[in-house]
Amino acid sequence: MTQCPNCSNEVSSRSPSGVEQLLCNLNNEGGLQEALDILPILKEESYLKAFPEERKCRAFLEFCGEGDVGAILDLVNDCANEASDEQGSTTSIDALRYQDPMGSMSTGLHVAISSGHDEVAWLLLLLASTLEPERFPPDVVQAAETLGVTREDQTGKVDIRLLEDSESRTAEGLAKELGGKWEAWVNAGWLKP
């Protein structure tokens, strides 16, 4: 992947932090992007070519990182509809609890926390945890009702707060490390399973 297809020379380099990178100048409808590292993009596309069933789960994680609650809900609903139509497809619960093998085994909750998106974190707690309904703030409950979000029975399902990334951190552990607004979440016990 990092060899020139014409001359077979190595075209990747190391960043100052020692990470392999493949830099290029990309000129497209978005304009010129100089010294763009396309290696992560190439790796992801290669991975998705090998595992096309994970495309929606990867999109889900991107939406969590962007804080796009509407897109998350649309994707979760699409996955739920597919699951009822087909046997063996990726269900909404699979997407909700998906752990990214290319991104430190992070869940959507890890991504939301590291990106600072508390709205997404609340949504994921509502959809994929056993946090008691009375522990949700009234404005979160009201927003969920406005969006038409309903909570599935979580019996027999893994609480998203139990899932660990590749550094053995739960979402709570990550929130403790990051501090800031997440301190209140940790102190309130919302991220503790």
Coordinates of N, CA, C and O in Angstrom, one line a residue:
M1 N 0.8 -1.2 0.0 CA 0.0 0.0 0.0 C 0.9 1.3 0.0 O 0.4 2.3 -0.4
T2 N 2.1 1.2 0.5 CA 2.9 2.4 0.6 C 4.1 2.3 -0.5 O 5.1 3.0 -0.3
Q3 N 3.9 1.5 -1.5 CA 4.9 1.4 -2.5 C 4.4 2.0 -3.8 O 3.2 1.8 -4.1
C4 N 5.2 2.7 -4.5 CA 4.8 3.3 -5.8 C 4.4 2.2 -6.7 O 5.2 1.2 -6.9
P5 N 3.2 2.3 -7.4 CA 2.9 1.2 -8.3 C 3.7 1.2 -9.6 O 3.8 0.2 -10.3
N6 N 4.4 2.3 -9.9 CA 5.2 2.3 -11.1 C 6.6 1.9 -10.9 O 7.2 1.1 -11.7
C7 N 7.3 2.4 -9.8 CA 8.7 2.1 -9.6 C 9.0 1.2 -8.4 O 10.1 0.8 -8.1
S8 N 7.9 0.9 -7.6 CA 8.0 0.0 -6.4 C 8.8 0.6 -5.3 O 9.2 -0.1 -4.3
N9 N 9.2 1.9 -5.4 CA 9.9 2.6 -4.3 C 8.9 2.9 -3.1 O 7.7 3.1 -3.4
E10 N 9.4 2.9 -1.9 CA 8.6 3.2 -0.7 C 8.3 4.7 -0.8 O 9.2 5.6 -1.0
V11 N 7.0 5.1 -0.7 CA 6.6 6.5 -0.7 C 6.1 7.0 0.6 O 5.8 8.2 0.7
S12 N 6.1 6.2 1.6 CA 5.6 6.7 2.9 C 6.8 7.3 3.7 O 8.0 7.1 3.3
S13 N 6.5 8.0 4.7 CA 7.6 8.6 5.5 C 7.1 8.5 7.0 O 6.0 8.0 7.3
R14 N 7.9 9.0 7.9 CA 7.6 9.0 9.3 C 7.3 10.4 9.7 O 8.0 11.4 9.4
S15 N 6.3 10.6 10.5 CA 6.0 11.9 11.1 C 7.0 12.2 12.2 O 7.7 11.3 12.6
P16 N 7.0 13.5 12.7 CA 7.9 13.7 13.8 C 7.7 12.9 15.1 O 8.6 12.6 15.8
S17 N 6.4 12.4 15.2 CA 6.1 11.5 16.3 C 6.4 10.0 16.0 O 6.2 9.2 16.9
G18 N 6.9 9.8 14.8 CA 7.2 8.4 14.5 C 6.1 7.6 13.8 O 6.3 6.4 13.5
V19 N 5.0 8.2 13.5 CA 3.9 7.5 12.9 C 4.1 7.5 11.3 O 4.5 8.5 10.7
E20 N 3.8 6.3 10.7 CA 3.9 6.2 9.3 C 2.9 7.1 8.6 O 1.7 7.1 9.1
Q21 N 3.3 7.8 7.6 CA 2.3 8.6 6.9 C 2.6 8.6 5.4 O 3.7 8.2 4.9
L22 N 1.6 8.9 4.6 CA 1.7 9.0 3.1 C 1.2 10.3 2.7 O 0.0 10.5 2.6
L23 N 2.1 11.3 2.5 CA 1.7 12.6 2.3 C 1.6 12.9 0.8 O 2.4 12.4 0.0
C24 N 0.5 13.7 0.4 CA 0.4 14.1 -1.0 C -0.3 15.4 -1.0 O -0.8 15.9 0.0
N25 N -0.3 16.0 -2.2 CA -1.0 17.3 -2.4 C -2.3 16.9 -3.2 O -2.2 16.3 -4.2
L26 N -3.4 17.2 -2.6 CA -4.7 16.8 -3.2 C -5.5 18.1 -3.6 O -5.7 19.0 -2.8
N27 N -5.8 18.1 -4.9 CA -6.6 19.2 -5.4 C -7.9 18.7 -5.9 O -7.9 17.9 -6.9
N28 N -9.0 19.0 -5.3 CA -10.3 18.6 -5.7 C -11.3 19.7 -5.5 O -10.9 20.9 -5.4
E29 N -12.6 19.5 -5.6 CA -13.6 20.5 -5.5 C -13.5 21.3 -4.2 O -14.0 22.4 -4.1
G30 N -12.9 20.8 -3.2 CA -12.7 21.5 -1.9 C -11.5 22.4 -1.9 O -11.2 23.1 -1.0
G31 N -10.7 22.3 -3.0 CA -9.5 23.2 -3.1 C -8.2 22.3 -2.9 O -8.3 21.1 -2.8
L32 N -7.1 23.0 -2.8 CA -5.8 22.3 -2.6 C -5.6 22.1 -1.2 O -5.7 22.9 -0.3
Q33 N -5.2 20.8 -0.9 CA -4.8 20.4 0.5 C -3.4 19.9 0.3 O -3.1 18.9 -0.3
E34 N -2.5 20.7 0.9 CA -1.1 20.3 0.8 C -0.7 19.4 2.0 O -1.1 19.6 3.1
A35 N 0.2 18.5 1.7 CA 0.8 17.5 2.7 C -0.3 16.8 3.4 O -0.3 16.7 4.7
L36 N -1.3 16.4 2.7 CA -2.4 15.6 3.3 C -2.0 14.1 3.5 O -1.5 13.5 2.6
D37 N -2.1 13.6 4.7 CA -1.8 12.2 5.0 C -3.0 11.3 4.5 O -4.0 11.3 5.2
I38 N -2.8 10.6 3.4 CA -3.9 9.8 2.9 C -3.8 8.3 3.4 O -4.6 7.5 3.1
L39 N -2.7 8.0 4.1 CA -2.6 6.6 4.6 C -3.8 6.1 5.4 O -4.3 5.0 5.2
P40 N -4.3 6.9 6.4 CA -5.4 6.4 7.2 C -6.7 6.2 6.3 O -7.4 5.3 6.5
I41 N -6.8 7.0 5.2 CA -8.0 6.9 4.3 C -7.8 5.6 3.5 O -8.7 4.8 3.4
L42 N -6.6 5.4 3.0 CA -6.3 4.1 2.3 C -6.5 2.9 3.1 O -7.1 1.9 2.7
K43 N -6.0 2.9 4.4 CA -6.2 1.8 5.3 C -7.7 1.5 5.5 O -8.1 0.4 5.5
E44 N -8.5 2.6 5.8 CA -9.9 2.4 6.0 C -10.6 1.8 4.8 O -11.4 0.9 4.9
E45 N -10.3 2.3 3.6 CA -10.9 1.8 2.4 C -10.6 0.4 2.2 O -11.4 -0.4 1.8
S46 N -9.3 0.0 2.4 CA -8.9 -1.4 2.3 C -9.6 -2.3 3.3 O -10.1 -3.4 3.0
Y47 N -9.8 -1.8 4.5 CA -10.5 -2.5 5.6 C -11.9 -2.7 5.2 O -12.5 -3.8 5.3
L48 N -12.6 -1.7 4.7 CA -14.0 -1.7 4.3 C -14.2 -2.6 3.1 O -15.3 -3.2 2.9
K49 N -13.2 -2.7 2.2 CA -13.3 -3.6 1.1 C -13.3 -5.0 1.6 O -14.1 -5.9 1.0
A50 N -12.5 -5.3 2.6 CA -12.5 -6.7 3.2 C -13.7 -6.9 4.0 O -14.2 -8.1 4.1
F51 N -14.2 -5.9 4.7 CA -15.4 -6.1 5.6 C -16.5 -5.0 5.3 O -16.7 -4.1 6.1
P52 N -17.2 -5.2 4.2 CA -18.2 -4.2 3.8 C -19.3 -4.1 4.7 O -20.0 -3.0 4.8
E53 N -19.6 -5.1 5.5 CA -20.7 -5.1 6.5 C -20.5 -4.1 7.6 O -21.4 -3.7 8.3
E54 N -19.2 -3.6 7.7 CA -18.9 -2.7 8.8 C -19.0 -1.2 8.4 O -18.8 -0.3 9.2
R55 N -19.4 -1.0 7.1 CA -19.4 0.4 6.6 C -20.4 1.3 7.4 O -20.0 2.4 7.8
K56 N -21.5 0.8 7.7 CA -22.5 1.6 8.5 C -22.0 1.8 9.9 O -22.2 2.9 10.5
C57 N -21.4 0.8 10.5 CA -20.8 1.0 11.9 C -19.7 2.1 11.9 O -19.7 2.9 12.8
R58 N -18.9 2.1 10.9 CA -17.8 3.1 10.8 C -18.5 4.5 10.6 O -18.0 5.5 11.2
A59 N -19.5 4.6 9.8 CA -20.2 5.8 9.6 C -20.8 6.3 10.9 O -20.8 7.5 11.3
F60 N -21.4 5.3 11.7 CA -21.9 5.6 13.0 C -20.9 6.3 13.9 O -21.2 7.3 14.5
L61 N -19.7 5.8 13.9 CA -18.6 6.3 14.8 C -18.3 7.7 14.3 O -18.0 8.6 15.1
E62 N -18.2 8.0 13.0 CA -18.0 9.3 12.4 C -19.0 10.3 12.9 O -18.7 11.4 13.3
F63 N -20.3 9.9 12.8 CA -21.4 10.7 13.3 C -21.3 11.0 14.8 O -21.5 12.2 15.2
C64 N -20.8 10.1 15.6 CA -20.6 10.3 17.0 C -19.5 11.4 17.2 O -19.7 12.2 18.1
G65 N -18.5 11.3 16.4 CA -17.4 12.2 16.5 C -17.8 13.6 16.1 O -17.2 14.6 16.5
E66 N -18.7 13.7 15.1 CA -19.2 15.0 14.6 C -20.3 15.6 15.5 O -20.6 16.7 15.3
G67 N -20.9 14.8 16.3 CA -22.0 15.3 17.1 C -23.3 15.3 16.4 O -24.2 16.1 16.7
D68 N -23.4 14.5 15.3 CA -24.6 14.6 14.4 C -25.7 13.6 14.9 O -25.8 12.5 14.5
V69 N -26.5 14.1 15.9 CA -27.5 13.3 16.5 C -28.6 12.8 15.4 O -29.0 11.7 15.4
G70 N -28.9 13.7 14.5 CA -29.9 13.3 13.5 C -29.4 12.2 12.6 O -30.2 11.2 12.3
A71 N -28.2 12.3 12.2 CA -27.6 11.2 11.4 C -27.5 9.9 12.1 O -27.7 8.8 11.6
I72 N -27.1 10.0 13.4 CA -27.1 8.8 14.3 C -28.4 8.1 14.3 O -28.5 6.9 14.1
L73 N -29.4 8.9 14.6 CA -30.8 8.3 14.7 C -31.3 7.7 13.4 O -31.9 6.6 13.4
D74 N -31.0 8.4 12.3 CA -31.3 7.9 10.9 C -30.6 6.5 10.7 O -31.2 5.6 10.2
L75 N -29.3 6.5 11.0 CA -28.6 5.2 10.8 C -29.1 4.1 11.7 O -29.3 3.0 11.3
V76 N -29.3 4.4 13.0 CA -29.9 3.4 13.9 C -31.2 2.9 13.4 O -31.5 1.7 13.4
N77 N -32.1 3.8 13.0 CA -33.4 3.4 12.4 C -33.2 2.5 11.2 O -33.9 1.5 11.0
D78 N -32.3 2.9 10.3 CA -32.1 2.1 9.1 C -31.6 0.7 9.4 O -32.1 -0.3 8.8
C79 N -30.7 0.6 10.4 CA -30.2 -0.7 10.8 C -31.3 -1.5 11.4 O -31.3 -2.7 11.1
A80 N -32.1 -0.9 12.2 CA -33.2 -1.7 12.8 C -34.2 -2.2 11.7 O -34.7 -3.3 11.8
N81 N -34.5 -1.3 10.7 CA -35.3 -1.8 9.6 C -34.7 -2.9 8.8 O -35.4 -3.8 8.4
E82 N -33.4 -2.8 8.5 CA -32.7 -3.9 7.8 C -32.8 -5.2 8.6 O -32.9 -6.2 8.1
A83 N -32.6 -5.1 9.9 CA -32.5 -6.3 10.8 C -33.9 -7.0 10.7 O -34.0 -8.2 10.8
S84 N -35.0 -6.2 10.6 CA -36.3 -6.8 10.6 C -36.6 -7.4 9.2 O -37.4 -8.3 9.1
D85 N -35.9 -6.9 8.2 CA -36.1 -7.4 6.8 C -35.2 -8.6 6.5 O -35.5 -9.4 5.7
E86 N -34.0 -8.6 7.0 CA -33.0 -9.6 6.7 C -32.4 -10.3 7.9 O -32.3 -9.7 9.0
Q87 N -32.1 -11.5 7.7 CA -31.4 -12.3 8.8 C -29.9 -12.1 8.7 O -29.4 -12.1 7.6
G88 N -29.2 -11.9 9.8 CA -27.8 -11.9 9.8 C -27.2 -10.5 9.4 O -26.0 -10.4 9.2
S89 N -28.0 -9.5 9.3 CA -27.5 -8.2 9.0 C -27.0 -7.5 10.3 O -27.3 -7.9 11.4
T90 N -26.3 -6.3 10.1 CA -25.9 -5.5 11.2 C -27.1 -4.8 11.8 O -27.8 -4.1 11.1
T91 N -27.4 -5.1 13.1 CA -28.6 -4.5 13.7 C -28.2 -3.2 14.4 O -27.0 -2.8 14.5
S92 N -29.2 -2.4 14.8 CA -29.0 -1.1 15.4 C -28.2 -1.3 16.7 O -27.3 -0.5 17.0
I93 N -28.4 -2.4 17.4 CA -27.7 -2.7 18.6 C -26.2 -3.0 18.3 O -25.3 -2.5 19.0
D94 N -26.0 -3.7 17.2 CA -24.6 -3.9 16.8 C -23.9 -2.6 16.6 O -22.7 -2.4 17.0
A95 N -24.5 -1.7 15.8 CA -23.9 -0.4 15.5 C -23.7 0.4 16.8 O -22.7 1.0 17.0
L96 N -24.7 0.3 17.7 CA -24.6 1.1 19.0 C -23.4 0.6 19.8 O -22.8 1.4 20.6
R97 N -23.1 -0.7 19.8 CA -22.0 -1.2 20.6 C -20.8 -1.6 19.8 O -19.9 -2.2 20.3
Y98 N -20.7 -1.1 18.6 CA -19.6 -1.4 17.7 C -18.3 -0.8 18.3 O -18.3 0.3 18.8
Q99 N -17.2 -1.6 18.2 CA -15.9 -1.2 18.7 C -15.0 -1.2 17.5 O -14.9 -2.2 16.8
D100 N -14.4 -0.1 17.2 CA -13.6 0.2 16.0 C -12.2 -0.5 16.1 O -11.3 0.0 16.8
P101 N -12.0 -1.6 15.3 CA -10.7 -2.2 15.3 C -9.6 -1.4 14.7 O -8.5 -1.6 14.9
M102 N -10.0 -0.4 13.9 CA -9.0 0.5 13.4 C -8.7 1.8 14.2 O -7.8 2.5 13.9
G103 N -9.5 2.0 15.2 CA -9.4 3.2 16.1 C -9.4 2.9 17.5 O -10.2 3.4 18.3
S104 N -8.5 2.1 18.0 CA -8.3 1.8 19.4 C -9.5 1.1 20.1 O -9.6 1.2 21.3
M105 N -10.3 0.4 19.3 CA -11.4 -0.3 19.8 C -12.4 0.6 20.5 O -13.1 0.2 21.4
S106 N -12.5 1.8 20.1 CA -13.4 2.8 20.7 C -14.8 2.5 20.3 O -15.1 2.1 19.2
T107 N -15.7 2.8 21.3 CA -17.1 2.8 21.0 C -17.6 4.1 20.6 O -16.9 5.1 20.7
G108 N -18.9 4.3 20.2 CA -19.4 5.6 19.9 C -19.4 6.5 21.2 O -19.2 7.7 21.1
L109 N -19.5 5.8 22.4 CA -19.5 6.6 23.6 C -18.1 7.2 23.8 O -17.9 8.3 24.2
H110 N -17.1 6.4 23.6 CA -15.7 6.8 23.7 C -15.5 8.0 22.7 O -14.9 9.0 23.1
V111 N -15.9 7.8 21.5 CA -15.7 8.9 20.5 C -16.5 10.2 20.9 O -15.9 11.3 20.8
A112 N -17.7 10.0 21.3 CA -18.5 11.2 21.8 C -17.8 12.0 22.9 O -17.7 13.2 22.9
I113 N -17.3 11.2 23.8 CA -16.6 11.8 25.0 C -15.3 12.5 24.5 O -15.0 13.7 24.9
S114 N -14.5 11.8 23.7 CA -13.2 12.4 23.3 C -13.5 13.6 22.4 O -12.6 14.5 22.3
S115 N -14.6 13.7 21.7 CA -14.9 14.8 20.9 C -15.7 15.9 21.6 O -16.0 16.9 21.0
G116 N -16.1 15.6 22.8 CA -16.8 16.7 23.6 C -18.3 16.8 23.3 O -18.9 17.8 23.5
H117 N -18.9 15.8 22.8 CA -20.3 15.8 22.4 C -21.2 15.2 23.4 O -21.6 14.0 23.3
D118 N -21.7 16.0 24.4 CA -22.5 15.4 25.4 C -23.9 15.0 24.9 O -24.5 14.1 25.5
E119 N -24.4 15.7 23.9 CA -25.7 15.3 23.4 C -25.7 13.8 22.8 O -26.6 13.0 23.0
V120 N -24.6 13.5 22.2 CA -24.4 12.1 21.6 C -24.2 11.2 22.8 O -24.8 10.1 22.8
A121 N -23.4 11.5 23.8 CA -23.2 10.7 24.9 C -24.6 10.4 25.6 O -24.8 9.2 26.0
W122 N -25.4 11.4 25.8 CA -26.7 11.1 26.4 C -27.6 10.2 25.5 O -28.2 9.2 26.0
L123 N -27.5 10.4 24.2 CA -28.3 9.5 23.3 C -27.8 8.1 23.4 O -28.6 7.2 23.5
L124 N -26.5 7.9 23.5 CA -26.0 6.5 23.6 C -26.3 5.9 24.9 O -26.6 4.7 25.0
L125 N -26.3 6.7 26.0 CA -26.7 6.1 27.3 C -28.2 5.7 27.2 O -28.5 4.7 27.8
L126 N -29.0 6.5 26.5 CA -30.4 6.2 26.4 C -30.6 4.9 25.6 O -31.4 4.1 26.0
L127 N -29.9 4.8 24.5 CA -30.1 3.7 23.6 C -29.4 2.4 24.0 O -29.8 1.3 23.5
A128 N -28.2 2.5 24.7 CA -27.4 1.3 24.8 C -26.8 1.1 26.2 O -25.8 0.5 26.4
S129 N -27.5 1.6 27.2 CA -27.1 1.4 28.6 C -28.2 1.0 29.5 O -29.4 1.1 29.0
T130 N -27.9 0.6 30.7 CA -29.0 0.3 31.7 C -29.1 1.4 32.7 O -29.7 1.2 33.8
L131 N -28.6 2.6 32.4 CA -28.8 3.7 33.3 C -30.3 3.9 33.5 O -31.1 4.0 32.6
E132 N -30.6 4.0 34.8 CA -32.0 4.1 35.2 C -32.7 5.4 34.6 O -32.1 6.4 34.6
P133 N -33.9 5.2 34.1 CA -34.6 6.4 33.4 C -34.6 7.6 34.3 O -34.5 8.8 33.8
E134 N -34.8 7.5 35.6 CA -35.0 8.6 36.5 C -33.6 9.4 36.6 O -33.6 10.5 37.2
R135 N -32.5 8.8 36.2 CA -31.2 9.5 36.3 C -30.9 10.4 35.2 O -30.0 11.1 35.2
F136 N -31.7 10.3 34.1 CA -31.5 11.2 33.0 C -32.1 12.6 33.3 O -33.2 12.7 33.9
P137 N -31.4 13.7 33.0 CA -31.9 15.0 33.3 C -33.2 15.3 32.5 O -33.3 14.8 31.4
P138 N -34.1 16.1 33.0 CA -35.4 16.3 32.4 C -35.2 16.9 30.9 O -36.0 16.5 30.1
D139 N -34.2 17.7 30.7 CA -34.0 18.3 29.4 C -33.6 17.2 28.4 O -34.0 17.3 27.2
V140 N -32.9 16.2 28.8 CA -32.5 15.1 27.9 C -33.7 14.3 27.6 O -33.9 13.9 26.4
V141 N -34.5 14.0 28.6 CA -35.8 13.2 28.4 C -36.7 14.0 27.4 O -37.2 13.4 26.5
Q142 N -36.8 15.3 27.6 CA -37.7 16.1 26.7 C -37.1 16.1 25.3 O -37.9 15.9 24.3
A143 N -35.9 16.2 25.1 CA -35.2 16.2 23.8 C -35.5 14.9 23.1 O -35.8 14.8 21.9
A144 N -35.3 13.8 23.9 CA -35.5 12.4 23.3 C -37.0 12.3 22.9 O -37.3 11.7 21.8
E145 N -37.9 12.7 23.7 CA -39.3 12.7 23.3 C -39.6 13.5 22.1 O -40.3 13.0 21.2
T146 N -39.0 14.7 22.0 CA -39.2 15.5 20.8 C -38.7 14.8 19.5 O -39.3 14.9 18.5
L147 N -37.6 14.1 19.7 CA -37.0 13.4 18.5 C -37.6 12.1 18.2 O -37.3 11.4 17.3
G148 N -38.5 11.6 19.1 CA -39.2 10.3 18.9 C -38.3 9.2 19.3 O -38.5 8.1 18.8
V149 N -37.3 9.4 20.2 CA -36.4 8.3 20.6 C -37.1 7.5 21.7 O -37.5 8.1 22.7
T150 N -37.1 6.2 21.5 CA -37.6 5.3 22.5 C -36.5 4.3 22.9 O -35.7 4.0 22.1
R151 N -36.6 3.9 24.1 CA -35.5 3.0 24.6 C -36.0 1.6 24.5 O -37.1 1.2 24.9
E152 N -35.1 0.8 23.9 CA -35.4 -0.7 23.9 C -35.1 -1.3 25.2 O -34.3 -0.8 26.0
D153 N -35.7 -2.5 25.4 CA -35.4 -3.2 26.6 C -33.9 -3.7 26.5 O -33.4 -4.2 25.5
Q154 N -33.1 -3.4 27.6 CA -31.7 -3.7 27.5 C -31.3 -5.1 28.2 O -30.2 -5.4 28.3
T155 N -32.3 -5.8 28.5 CA -32.1 -7.2 29.1 C -31.3 -8.0 28.2 O -31.6 -8.2 27.0
G156 N -30.2 -8.6 28.7 CA -29.4 -9.5 27.9 C -28.4 -8.8 27.0 O -27.7 -9.4 26.2
K157 N -28.4 -7.5 27.0 CA -27.5 -6.7 26.1 C -26.4 -6.1 26.9 O -26.6 -5.8 28.0
V158 N -25.2 -6.0 26.3 CA -24.1 -5.4 26.9 C -24.3 -3.9 27.1 O -24.6 -3.2 26.1
D159 N -24.1 -3.4 28.3 CA -24.2 -2.0 28.6 C -23.0 -1.3 28.0 O -21.8 -1.8 28.2
I160 N -23.2 -0.3 27.1 CA -22.1 0.3 26.4 C -21.0 0.9 27.4 O -19.8 1.0 27.1
R161 N -21.4 1.1 28.6 CA -20.5 1.7 29.6 C -19.5 0.6 30.1 O -18.4 1.0 30.7
L162 N -19.7 -0.6 29.8 CA -18.8 -1.7 30.2 C -17.7 -1.9 29.2 O -16.7 -2.6 29.5
L163 N -17.9 -1.5 27.9 CA -16.9 -1.8 26.9 C -15.7 -1.0 27.0 O -15.7 0.2 27.3
E164 N -14.5 -1.6 26.8 CA -13.2 -1.0 27.0 C -12.5 -0.8 25.6 O -12.7 -1.6 24.7
D165 N -11.8 0.3 25.5 CA -11.0 0.5 24.3 C -9.7 -0.3 24.4 O -9.5 -1.1 25.4
S166 N -8.8 -0.1 23.5 CA -7.5 -0.9 23.5 C -6.6 -0.6 24.6 O -5.6 -1.3 24.9
E167 N -6.9 0.5 25.3 CA -6.1 0.9 26.5 C -6.8 0.5 27.8 O -6.4 1.0 28.8
S168 N -7.7 -0.4 27.7 CA -8.5 -1.0 28.8 C -9.3 0.1 29.6 O -9.5 0.0 30.8
R169 N -9.7 1.2 28.8 CA -10.5 2.3 29.4 C -11.9 2.1 29.0 O -12.2 2.0 27.9
T170 N -12.8 2.2 30.0 CA -14.2 2.3 29.7 C -14.4 3.8 29.4 O -13.5 4.6 29.5
A171 N -15.6 4.1 29.0 CA -15.9 5.5 28.7 C -15.7 6.4 29.9 O -15.3 7.5 29.9
E172 N -16.1 5.8 31.1 CA -15.9 6.5 32.4 C -14.4 6.8 32.6 O -14.0 7.9 33.0
G173 N -13.5 5.8 32.3 CA -12.1 6.0 32.5 C -11.6 7.1 31.6 O -10.7 7.9 32.0
L174 N -12.0 7.1 30.3 CA -11.7 8.2 29.4 C -12.1 9.5 29.9 O -11.4 10.5 29.8
A175 N -13.3 9.6 30.4 CA -13.9 10.9 30.9 C -13.1 11.4 32.1 O -12.8 12.6 32.2
K176 N -12.6 10.4 32.9 CA -11.8 10.8 34.1 C -10.5 11.4 33.6 O -10.0 12.4 34.1
E177 N -9.9 10.8 32.5 CA -8.6 11.3 32.0 C -8.8 12.7 31.4 O -7.9 13.6 31.5
L178 N -9.9 12.9 30.7 CA -10.1 14.2 30.0 C -10.5 15.3 30.9 O -10.2 16.5 30.6
G179 N -11.3 15.0 31.9 CA -11.7 16.0 32.9 C -12.6 17.0 32.2 O -13.5 16.7 31.4
G180 N -12.5 18.3 32.6 CA -13.4 19.3 32.1 C -14.9 19.0 32.4 O -15.2 18.6 33.5
K181 N -15.7 19.2 31.4 CA -17.1 19.0 31.6 C -17.5 17.5 32.0 O -18.5 17.3 32.6
W182 N -16.6 16.6 31.7 CA -16.8 15.2 32.0 C -16.7 14.9 33.4 O -17.1 13.9 33.9
E183 N -16.0 15.8 34.2 CA -15.9 15.6 35.6 C -17.3 15.5 36.3 O -17.5 14.6 37.2
A184 N -18.2 16.3 35.9 CA -19.6 16.3 36.4 C -20.2 14.9 36.1 O -21.0 14.4 36.9
W185 N -20.0 14.4 34.9 CA -20.6 13.1 34.5 C -20.0 12.0 35.4 O -20.8 11.1 35.8
V186 N -18.7 12.0 35.6 CA -18.1 11.0 36.4 C -18.6 11.1 37.9 O -19.0 10.1 38.5
N187 N -18.6 12.3 38.4 CA -19.1 12.5 39.8 C -20.6 12.1 40.0 O -21.0 11.6 41.0
A188 N -21.4 12.3 38.9 CA -22.8 11.9 39.0 C -23.0 10.4 38.8 O -24.1 9.9 39.1
G189 N -22.0 9.7 38.3 CA -22.1 8.3 38.2 C -22.8 7.9 36.9 O -23.1 6.7 36.7
W190 N -23.0 8.8 36.0 CA -23.8 8.5 34.7 C -23.0 7.5 33.9 O -23.6 6.7 33.1
L191 N -21.7 7.5 33.9 CA -20.9 6.6 33.1 C -20.4 5.4 33.8 O -19.8 4.5 33.2
K192 N -20.9 5.2 35.0 CA -20.5 4.0 35.8 C -21.6 3.0 35.6 O -22.7 3.2 35.9
P193 N -21.2 1.8 35.1 CA -22.2 0.7 34.9 C -22.7 0.1 36.2 O -22.1 0.2 37.2

